[in-house]
Amino acid sequence: MVRFGGEPRSAGRAADGTGPARSRERFLQGEPVERGVRTPILDSWRRCRTLGLSPDQSDLPFLGDFDPDGRIVRAAVPVLDRLQVRFSGSEINISVADAHGTVLLRRFGEASLARKLPAIQRVPGFVFAERVAGTNGIGLALAERQLIRVYGAEHFAERSQASACVALPVRDPLSGRIEGVLCFGYPRGAENPALRAVIRKAAQAMERRLLGQSSGRERALLRAYLTTGAEAAGSHHRGIAVEELAPELSSRDRAALMEKAAELISRAQRAAVDVPLPDGRRITLVSRPMTSASGVEGIAVEAVLPYSSASSAEESLVIPRQVDEVAGFPAELAVVSAGPPAARLSAAPPSRRLPDAAPGRLTAGPKGVTAAGAAGVDGVDGATGGRPVPSSSARRLVLMGEPLVGAYALAARRRLELLSEASGRIGATLDVHRTAEELAETVVPRLADFVTVDLSEAVLRGEEATDPLDDLRRTVVHGIRDDLPFIPAGSRTDFGPATSQLRCLAGGQAVLEPDLKAAAGRLAQDPEHAERLPADVHSLIVVPLVARGVVLGIASFYRGQDPAPFGDDDRALAQELATRAALSIDNARRYTHERTMVLALQRRLLPHGLPDQDAVEVAHRYLPAESDVSGDWYDVIPLSGTRVGLIVGDVVGHGMLSAATMGRLRTAARSFAELDLPPDEVLTHLDNLVGRLDREDPDGEGVGIIGATCLYAIYDPTSQRCVLARAGHPPPALVRPDGEVSYPDLPAGPPLGLGGLPFDAVEIDLPEGSQLVLYTDGLIEDRHRDVDVVLDELRGTLAHAERTPEETCQAILDTVAPAHPCDDIALLVARTHALDPGRIATWELPADPAFVGEVRASALGRLADWGLDEAAFAAELILSELVTNAIRHGAGPIRVRLLHDRTLICEVSDSSNTAPHLRRAASTDEGGRGLFLVAQLSQAWGTRYLPQGKVIWAECGLDAA
């Protein structure tokens, strides 16, 4: 059983099929994982999935230009040499990485490992940061900033399943910054809990060597603390890391402790403060001044904890004492992590080492401090009643530094932290309004108590900003409380000439109002345009939002809770934050503009309505991606003989090029389909077209940047059969009248644009009332979901044959479509109908002119039965001409068919492939006018080719009838 930041869990694969191995399989399949995996590991898995990492990835980035003589390398080499001797003959792989996860040094307990292991485990230079390598010891230690153990299936990558490791960050003792990571790797079966004590000792030795590279003033303060601290009234000193103070603390809690310690240093006074934790516990921090022998003045901050004489079990396995000593410090000095500008270390000998503080011991920290014999404590911050610290308490050094340097460092660090957070937080989305909200949420309450953001209306629409003085609109109002008297969001803002906002817009520079009371007289001259402010607001900074030389709007920062007014440093910080936010807002505006144009183009190129036909009942949906719009399309194409063509397609890529290519492909596909070509031939022509588009692209350079997938189906209601072919597209779903759902086995075919490969068509039966569901891959493909699982969900959703196509479309979007689609979704649902056999008349006759009259008479009789006497004259002439042409120029047998649908369709087929041609006959010609008459008497006519022969058809309108 192990525990690092989570509940005890079994390591490796359990005998009953549970544990991390099974949990990892479930996680990779998209199933919820609640038990069987430790919290840091599960958090890391989730980050890996968010980053789109693949567990099968075998390659890692390699950096050959790392610094072979950096600070961490110089500090680590002697320590690693001794560790190599200590672990001689074992399968331990010792490595040191820098703060970015790049391995700088490697040592092996067994020399043969350097030959047997793969390159990424034996050669320095490979990057093991979590963002590229997934869950591993080095990457997770950097992410969690604490001691980490990763075992077997807890690794994200498949290549590491047989390994285990323990890793610990190595910090600069004076700055608190992580300089690198020390990691022990070993086979999964060679687990030894004592390695945790060894790696702590080794990391402390490396930190001592880093301390030796620090300045003389810093070391002088540490020497003074060791000299005076050991004499403190009855207390026991031990330098500790915040992680050891409370191992279960989150990184945010640790940062809060270090922040409060740095604040105590900057105050330059004796004080005590209780630092509350989110779970109700409190940790008491005590600060006391001290002066070194050389006159360097500083402040030491200690944590006051109960003392126990028990020794830690981890002390039994230690690093040998032949460690390098820093000048003036004993070798047993245990240097551990600290935050700027300070150091943490321990002067206690091993026999006096204390166990890690248990959670219960932190519940009620001492309510007083020992001030090196002083009876009282000045400047106490928090509920410390001045009572002396019990004699059974330990004061453990947390932070040390010079007050003046600490004050500047604290302010600088807070500014840097705010800028760092802003870099990762502002602009996380490509939404103008949300980006403005991110600016406000970042600075409240760390810089200001209230923030308002006003943007040009043109910017909110995604257009270029024109005159921000005339079209500003309140976009964001955010503060430390909700009852804000500011102009509400969504309202138009109009600033008068006396306001700071107008001066900011007019001058294009940030305006600082350190004392709003002094500006009250000026604002009173223009009460109509003055901003209503909370009563406690006393200071204001107004900053223009300028990007690429264009003013997008303004941001106003108000302070009230902090008694200190805004200063020049605050103005510079606000200006920097506003500049970053303005660039992100402008990027979002440009993206909004481009996406709006692409969506408009997409809508113009997609069908605006469905054609009138009786073969299928159709419903469709088009759902654009949340980010970039791509080139999905669908179409319903009426064909000759009451047939209908159904097509969906998807152009590779996103943006304007994909949308424009989609329009060209949709037009071409419709043209090829209206030539009555079978599905496989239509795909062949589209494949050739995509290849030509690729070659003709001036920027493509023939590298195949254009590609597409497509599925085309032709349904014939007279035979209730459907012919389908696809080019790299997902297969359709077929819902039969009894509710059975299947995915027809269609040859996948290559995507369009590859060229040279054939497409195969498949013919299936579709009983009346069946539903054919065509879709693009955006519906089923998502990096967070398994395709097979989604197809099963789609099958379950479709198993309701009683639904109409409209209801089916909506059910699919509600249950199957991803909540935040990253690709466009085109959906087409068609319920089939059958043409009444009573509306079909068929005759077969030999190639003999004598039978023309009989067919004509039979056709007239059938038209009379259908009540189409008004259309009989035109139909008789058309049939006579088409049958005569088939007898004279074609080959028998000849087949005549009449179809009574929305129009009257006359079809004559024969076994010849000779195509008829319409021509203009001269006045002296005796023939050549037959097809001309057919064209004049019919609404449309054409030729459809069969595997053997052809069909010539003509449609007559029934308006007269």
PDB file of C-alpha atoms in Angstrom, residues 382-564:
ATOM      1  CA  GLY A 382      -3.919  37.281  13.812  1.00  0.00           C
ATOM      2  CA  ALA A 383      -5.368  35.762  16.956  1.00  0.00           C
ATOM      3  CA  THR A 384      -2.216  35.142  18.963  1.00  0.00           C
ATOM      4  CA  GLY A 385      -2.767  36.112  22.519  1.00  0.00           C
ATOM      5  CA  GLY A 386       0.818  36.642  23.580  1.00  0.00           C
ATOM      6  CA  ARG A 387       0.926  33.447  25.609  1.00  0.00           C
ATOM      7  CA  PRO A 388       4.316  31.693  25.526  1.00  0.00           C
ATOM      8  CA  VAL A 389       4.844  28.764  23.254  1.00  0.00           C
ATOM      9  CA  PRO A 390       4.744  25.482  25.185  1.00  0.00           C
ATOM     10  CA  SER A 391       8.126  23.975  25.876  1.00  0.00           C
ATOM     11  CA  SER A 392       7.161  20.902  23.885  1.00  0.00           C
ATOM     12  CA  SER A 393       6.981  22.820  20.618  1.00  0.00           C
ATOM     13  CA  ALA A 394       9.324  22.989  17.653  1.00  0.00           C
ATOM     14  CA  ARG A 395      10.068  26.113  15.663  1.00  0.00           C
ATOM     15  CA  ARG A 396      11.012  25.098  12.148  1.00  0.00           C
ATOM     16  CA  LEU A 397      12.598  27.555   9.775  1.00  0.00           C
ATOM     17  CA  VAL A 398      10.415  28.244   6.754  1.00  0.00           C
ATOM     18  CA  LEU A 399      11.830  31.387   5.161  1.00  0.00           C
ATOM     19  CA  MET A 400      14.624  33.911   5.649  1.00  0.00           C
ATOM     20  CA  GLY A 401      15.555  37.148   3.919  1.00  0.00           C
ATOM     21  CA  GLU A 402      16.370  40.848   4.113  1.00  0.00           C
ATOM     22  CA  PRO A 403      13.294  43.059   4.719  1.00  0.00           C
ATOM     23  CA  LEU A 404      13.939  45.719   2.108  1.00  0.00           C
ATOM     24  CA  VAL A 405      14.897  43.169  -0.494  1.00  0.00           C
ATOM     25  CA  GLY A 406      11.966  41.067   0.622  1.00  0.00           C
ATOM     26  CA  ALA A 407       9.495  43.911   0.218  1.00  0.00           C
ATOM     27  CA  TYR A 408      10.646  44.633  -3.303  1.00  0.00           C
ATOM     28  CA  ALA A 409      10.886  40.954  -4.100  1.00  0.00           C
ATOM     29  CA  LEU A 410       7.409  40.313  -2.711  1.00  0.00           C
ATOM     30  CA  ALA A 411       5.868  43.079  -4.787  1.00  0.00           C
ATOM     31  CA  ALA A 412       7.849  42.065  -7.847  1.00  0.00           C
ATOM     32  CA  ARG A 413       6.930  38.438  -7.395  1.00  0.00           C
ATOM     33  CA  ARG A 414       3.250  39.271  -7.060  1.00  0.00           C
ATOM     34  CA  ARG A 415       3.414  41.321 -10.237  1.00  0.00           C
ATOM     35  CA  LEU A 416       5.240  38.559 -12.057  1.00  0.00           C
ATOM     36  CA  GLU A 417       2.791  35.970 -10.767  1.00  0.00           C
ATOM     37  CA  LEU A 418      -0.100  38.098 -11.937  1.00  0.00           C
ATOM     38  CA  LEU A 419       1.479  38.588 -15.360  1.00  0.00           C
ATOM     39  CA  SER A 420       2.263  34.883 -15.564  1.00  0.00           C
ATOM     40  CA  GLU A 421      -1.303  33.964 -14.660  1.00  0.00           C
ATOM     41  CA  ALA A 422      -2.621  36.502 -17.139  1.00  0.00           C
ATOM     42  CA  SER A 423      -0.510  34.968 -19.915  1.00  0.00           C
ATOM     43  CA  GLY A 424      -2.098  31.600 -19.379  1.00  0.00           C
ATOM     44  CA  ARG A 425      -5.596  32.784 -18.563  1.00  0.00           C
ATOM     45  CA  ILE A 426      -6.389  35.773 -20.776  1.00  0.00           C
ATOM     46  CA  GLY A 427      -7.092  34.704 -24.324  1.00  0.00           C
ATOM     47  CA  ALA A 428      -7.793  31.078 -23.485  1.00  0.00           C
ATOM     48  CA  THR A 429     -10.833  31.290 -25.760  1.00  0.00           C
ATOM     49  CA  LEU A 430     -11.391  33.019 -29.073  1.00  0.00           C
ATOM     50  CA  ASP A 431     -14.438  34.865 -27.793  1.00  0.00           C
ATOM     51  CA  VAL A 432     -14.320  38.663 -27.485  1.00  0.00           C
ATOM     52  CA  HIS A 433     -16.686  38.916 -24.519  1.00  0.00           C
ATOM     53  CA  ARG A 434     -15.105  36.019 -22.647  1.00  0.00           C
ATOM     54  CA  THR A 435     -11.608  37.451 -23.146  1.00  0.00           C
ATOM     55  CA  ALA A 436     -12.716  40.728 -21.564  1.00  0.00           C
ATOM     56  CA  GLU A 437     -14.168  38.767 -18.638  1.00  0.00           C
ATOM     57  CA  GLU A 438     -10.867  36.893 -18.237  1.00  0.00           C
ATOM     58  CA  LEU A 439      -9.026  40.217 -17.858  1.00  0.00           C
ATOM     59  CA  ALA A 440     -11.410  41.295 -15.103  1.00  0.00           C
ATOM     60  CA  GLU A 441     -11.330  37.957 -13.298  1.00  0.00           C
ATOM     61  CA  THR A 442      -7.521  37.918 -13.356  1.00  0.00           C
ATOM     62  CA  VAL A 443      -7.002  41.294 -11.670  1.00  0.00           C
ATOM     63  CA  VAL A 444      -9.794  41.093  -9.060  1.00  0.00           C
ATOM     64  CA  PRO A 445      -8.928  41.183  -6.167  1.00  0.00           C
ATOM     65  CA  ARG A 446      -5.148  40.959  -6.638  1.00  0.00           C
ATOM     66  CA  LEU A 447      -4.758  44.366  -8.296  1.00  0.00           C
ATOM     67  CA  ALA A 448      -8.170  46.023  -8.159  1.00  0.00           C
ATOM     68  CA  ASP A 449     -11.468  45.550  -6.345  1.00  0.00           C
ATOM     69  CA  PHE A 450     -13.699  46.463  -9.290  1.00  0.00           C
ATOM     70  CA  VAL A 451     -13.129  46.357 -13.035  1.00  0.00           C
ATOM     71  CA  THR A 452     -15.225  47.588 -15.930  1.00  0.00           C
ATOM     72  CA  VAL A 453     -14.431  46.951 -19.593  1.00  0.00           C
ATOM     73  CA  ASP A 454     -15.992  48.981 -22.410  1.00  0.00           C
ATOM     74  CA  LEU A 455     -15.513  47.839 -25.997  1.00  0.00           C
ATOM     75  CA  SER A 456     -16.477  49.233 -29.350  1.00  0.00           C
ATOM     76  CA  GLU A 457     -19.684  47.719 -30.702  1.00  0.00           C
ATOM     77  CA  ALA A 458     -17.883  47.020 -33.972  1.00  0.00           C
ATOM     78  CA  VAL A 459     -15.309  44.928 -32.075  1.00  0.00           C
ATOM     79  CA  LEU A 460     -18.079  42.924 -30.405  1.00  0.00           C
ATOM     80  CA  ARG A 461     -19.449  42.141 -33.876  1.00  0.00           C
ATOM     81  CA  GLY A 462     -16.032  41.052 -35.092  1.00  0.00           C
ATOM     82  CA  GLU A 463     -15.477  44.134 -37.248  1.00  0.00           C
ATOM     83  CA  GLU A 464     -12.713  46.720 -37.286  1.00  0.00           C
ATOM     84  CA  ALA A 465     -13.045  49.351 -34.559  1.00  0.00           C
ATOM     85  CA  THR A 466     -14.065  52.747 -35.932  1.00  0.00           C
ATOM     86  CA  ASP A 467     -14.442  55.589 -33.424  1.00  0.00           C
ATOM     87  CA  PRO A 468     -14.464  54.264 -29.847  1.00  0.00           C
ATOM     88  CA  LEU A 469     -15.710  57.627 -28.588  1.00  0.00           C
ATOM     89  CA  ASP A 470     -19.074  57.117 -30.249  1.00  0.00           C
ATOM     90  CA  ASP A 471     -19.888  53.412 -30.021  1.00  0.00           C
ATOM     91  CA  LEU A 472     -18.571  52.137 -26.688  1.00  0.00           C
ATOM     92  CA  ARG A 473     -20.687  49.531 -24.945  1.00  0.00           C
ATOM     93  CA  ARG A 474     -20.228  48.252 -21.403  1.00  0.00           C
ATOM     94  CA  THR A 475     -19.013  44.683 -21.844  1.00  0.00           C
ATOM     95  CA  VAL A 476     -17.915  43.548 -18.365  1.00  0.00           C
ATOM     96  CA  VAL A 477     -18.647  44.664 -14.798  1.00  0.00           C
ATOM     97  CA  HIS A 478     -16.796  42.567 -12.223  1.00  0.00           C
ATOM     98  CA  GLY A 479     -15.878  43.097  -8.585  1.00  0.00           C
ATOM     99  CA  ILE A 480     -15.431  41.659  -5.145  1.00  0.00           C
ATOM    100  CA  ARG A 481     -19.188  41.851  -4.546  1.00  0.00           C
ATOM    101  CA  ASP A 482     -22.315  41.753  -6.666  1.00  0.00           C
ATOM    102  CA  ASP A 483     -24.127  44.950  -5.632  1.00  0.00           C
ATOM    103  CA  LEU A 484     -22.238  47.202  -8.039  1.00  0.00           C
ATOM    104  CA  PRO A 485     -23.646  50.655  -8.883  1.00  0.00           C
ATOM    105  CA  PHE A 486     -21.738  50.859 -12.173  1.00  0.00           C
ATOM    106  CA  ILE A 487     -23.454  51.195 -15.541  1.00  0.00           C
ATOM    107  CA  PRO A 488     -24.657  47.613 -16.199  1.00  0.00           C
ATOM    108  CA  ALA A 489     -23.172  45.346 -18.838  1.00  0.00           C
ATOM    109  CA  GLY A 490     -24.829  45.643 -22.236  1.00  0.00           C
ATOM    110  CA  SER A 491     -25.576  49.342 -21.867  1.00  0.00           C
ATOM    111  CA  ARG A 492     -24.160  51.996 -24.122  1.00  0.00           C
ATOM    112  CA  THR A 493     -21.544  54.135 -22.339  1.00  0.00           C
ATOM    113  CA  ASP A 494     -21.104  57.833 -22.959  1.00  0.00           C
ATOM    114  CA  PHE A 495     -18.249  59.518 -21.104  1.00  0.00           C
ATOM    115  CA  GLY A 496     -18.192  63.269 -20.657  1.00  0.00           C
ATOM    116  CA  PRO A 497     -15.191  65.584 -21.138  1.00  0.00           C
ATOM    117  CA  ALA A 498     -14.363  65.676 -17.409  1.00  0.00           C
ATOM    118  CA  THR A 499     -14.115  61.917 -16.974  1.00  0.00           C
ATOM    119  CA  SER A 500     -10.855  60.003 -16.770  1.00  0.00           C
ATOM    120  CA  GLN A 501     -12.124  57.569 -19.395  1.00  0.00           C
ATOM    121  CA  LEU A 502     -12.469  60.271 -22.044  1.00  0.00           C
ATOM    122  CA  ARG A 503      -9.023  61.663 -21.263  1.00  0.00           C
ATOM    123  CA  CYS A 504      -7.647  58.135 -21.630  1.00  0.00           C
ATOM    124  CA  LEU A 505      -9.310  57.678 -25.016  1.00  0.00           C
ATOM    125  CA  ALA A 506      -8.295  61.107 -26.237  1.00  0.00           C
ATOM    126  CA  GLY A 507      -4.668  60.774 -25.196  1.00  0.00           C
ATOM    127  CA  GLY A 508      -4.244  57.069 -25.847  1.00  0.00           C
ATOM    128  CA  GLN A 509      -2.368  56.683 -22.519  1.00  0.00           C
ATOM    129  CA  ALA A 510      -3.188  55.204 -19.134  1.00  0.00           C
ATOM    130  CA  VAL A 511      -4.680  57.697 -16.658  1.00  0.00           C
ATOM    131  CA  LEU A 512      -3.924  57.353 -12.949  1.00  0.00           C
ATOM    132  CA  GLU A 513      -6.242  58.905 -10.363  1.00  0.00           C
ATOM    133  CA  PRO A 514      -4.573  58.071  -7.001  1.00  0.00           C
ATOM    134  CA  ASP A 515      -7.201  60.063  -5.082  1.00  0.00           C
ATOM    135  CA  LEU A 516     -10.717  60.154  -6.476  1.00  0.00           C
ATOM    136  CA  LYS A 517     -11.783  62.622  -3.801  1.00  0.00           C
ATOM    137  CA  ALA A 518      -9.442  65.167  -5.361  1.00  0.00           C
ATOM    138  CA  ALA A 519     -11.099  64.506  -8.723  1.00  0.00           C
ATOM    139  CA  ALA A 520     -14.623  64.780  -7.315  1.00  0.00           C
ATOM    140  CA  GLY A 521     -14.869  68.495  -8.100  1.00  0.00           C
ATOM    141  CA  ARG A 522     -13.986  67.946 -11.734  1.00  0.00           C
ATOM    142  CA  LEU A 523     -16.437  65.071 -12.081  1.00  0.00           C
ATOM    143  CA  ALA A 524     -19.206  67.115 -10.422  1.00  0.00           C
ATOM    144  CA  GLN A 525     -19.101  69.521 -13.373  1.00  0.00           C
ATOM    145  CA  ASP A 526     -20.457  66.741 -15.591  1.00  0.00           C
ATOM    146  CA  PRO A 527     -22.812  64.656 -13.387  1.00  0.00           C
ATOM    147  CA  GLU A 528     -24.704  63.311 -16.408  1.00  0.00           C
ATOM    148  CA  HIS A 529     -21.685  61.416 -17.686  1.00  0.00           C
ATOM    149  CA  ALA A 530     -19.945  60.633 -14.387  1.00  0.00           C
ATOM    150  CA  GLU A 531     -19.682  56.963 -13.455  1.00  0.00           C
ATOM    151  CA  ARG A 532     -21.547  55.990 -10.301  1.00  0.00           C
ATOM    152  CA  LEU A 533     -18.967  54.550  -7.907  1.00  0.00           C
ATOM    153  CA  PRO A 534     -19.102  52.523  -4.672  1.00  0.00           C
ATOM    154  CA  ALA A 535     -18.602  54.697  -1.593  1.00  0.00           C
ATOM    155  CA  ASP A 536     -15.384  52.932  -0.560  1.00  0.00           C
ATOM    156  CA  VAL A 537     -13.568  53.346  -3.911  1.00  0.00           C
ATOM    157  CA  HIS A 538     -10.685  55.792  -3.568  1.00  0.00           C
ATOM    158  CA  SER A 539      -8.314  55.161  -6.490  1.00  0.00           C
ATOM    159  CA  LEU A 540      -8.657  54.581 -10.253  1.00  0.00           C
ATOM    160  CA  ILE A 541      -6.567  53.545 -13.244  1.00  0.00           C
ATOM    161  CA  VAL A 542      -8.044  53.796 -16.758  1.00  0.00           C
ATOM    162  CA  VAL A 543      -6.112  52.006 -19.500  1.00  0.00           C
ATOM    163  CA  PRO A 544      -6.794  52.022 -23.253  1.00  0.00           C
ATOM    164  CA  LEU A 545      -7.128  48.644 -24.944  1.00  0.00           C
ATOM    165  CA  VAL A 546      -4.876  49.147 -27.956  1.00  0.00           C
ATOM    166  CA  ALA A 547      -3.942  46.381 -30.386  1.00  0.00           C
ATOM    167  CA  ARG A 548      -1.915  46.890 -33.553  1.00  0.00           C
ATOM    168  CA  GLY A 549      -2.353  50.633 -33.278  1.00  0.00           C
ATOM    169  CA  VAL A 550      -6.157  50.521 -33.037  1.00  0.00           C
ATOM    170  CA  VAL A 551      -8.107  51.467 -29.894  1.00  0.00           C
ATOM    171  CA  LEU A 552     -10.610  48.709 -29.129  1.00  0.00           C
ATOM    172  CA  GLY A 553     -11.970  50.154 -25.885  1.00  0.00           C
ATOM    173  CA  ILE A 554     -10.923  50.921 -22.320  1.00  0.00           C
ATOM    174  CA  ALA A 555     -10.511  49.079 -19.006  1.00  0.00           C
ATOM    175  CA  SER A 556     -11.105  50.826 -15.680  1.00  0.00           C
ATOM    176  CA  PHE A 557      -9.532  49.477 -12.459  1.00  0.00           C
ATOM    177  CA  TYR A 558     -10.957  50.661  -9.108  1.00  0.00           C
ATOM    178  CA  ARG A 559      -9.427  50.111  -5.659  1.00  0.00           C
ATOM    179  CA  GLY A 560     -11.230  50.428  -2.337  1.00  0.00           C
ATOM    180  CA  GLN A 561     -10.335  47.667   0.134  1.00  0.00           C
ATOM    181  CA  ASP A 562      -6.573  48.260   0.106  1.00  0.00           C
ATOM    182  CA  PRO A 563      -5.888  51.582   1.837  1.00  0.00           C
ATOM    183  CA  ALA A 564      -2.812  52.149  -0.319  1.00  0.00           C
TER     184      ALA A 564
END
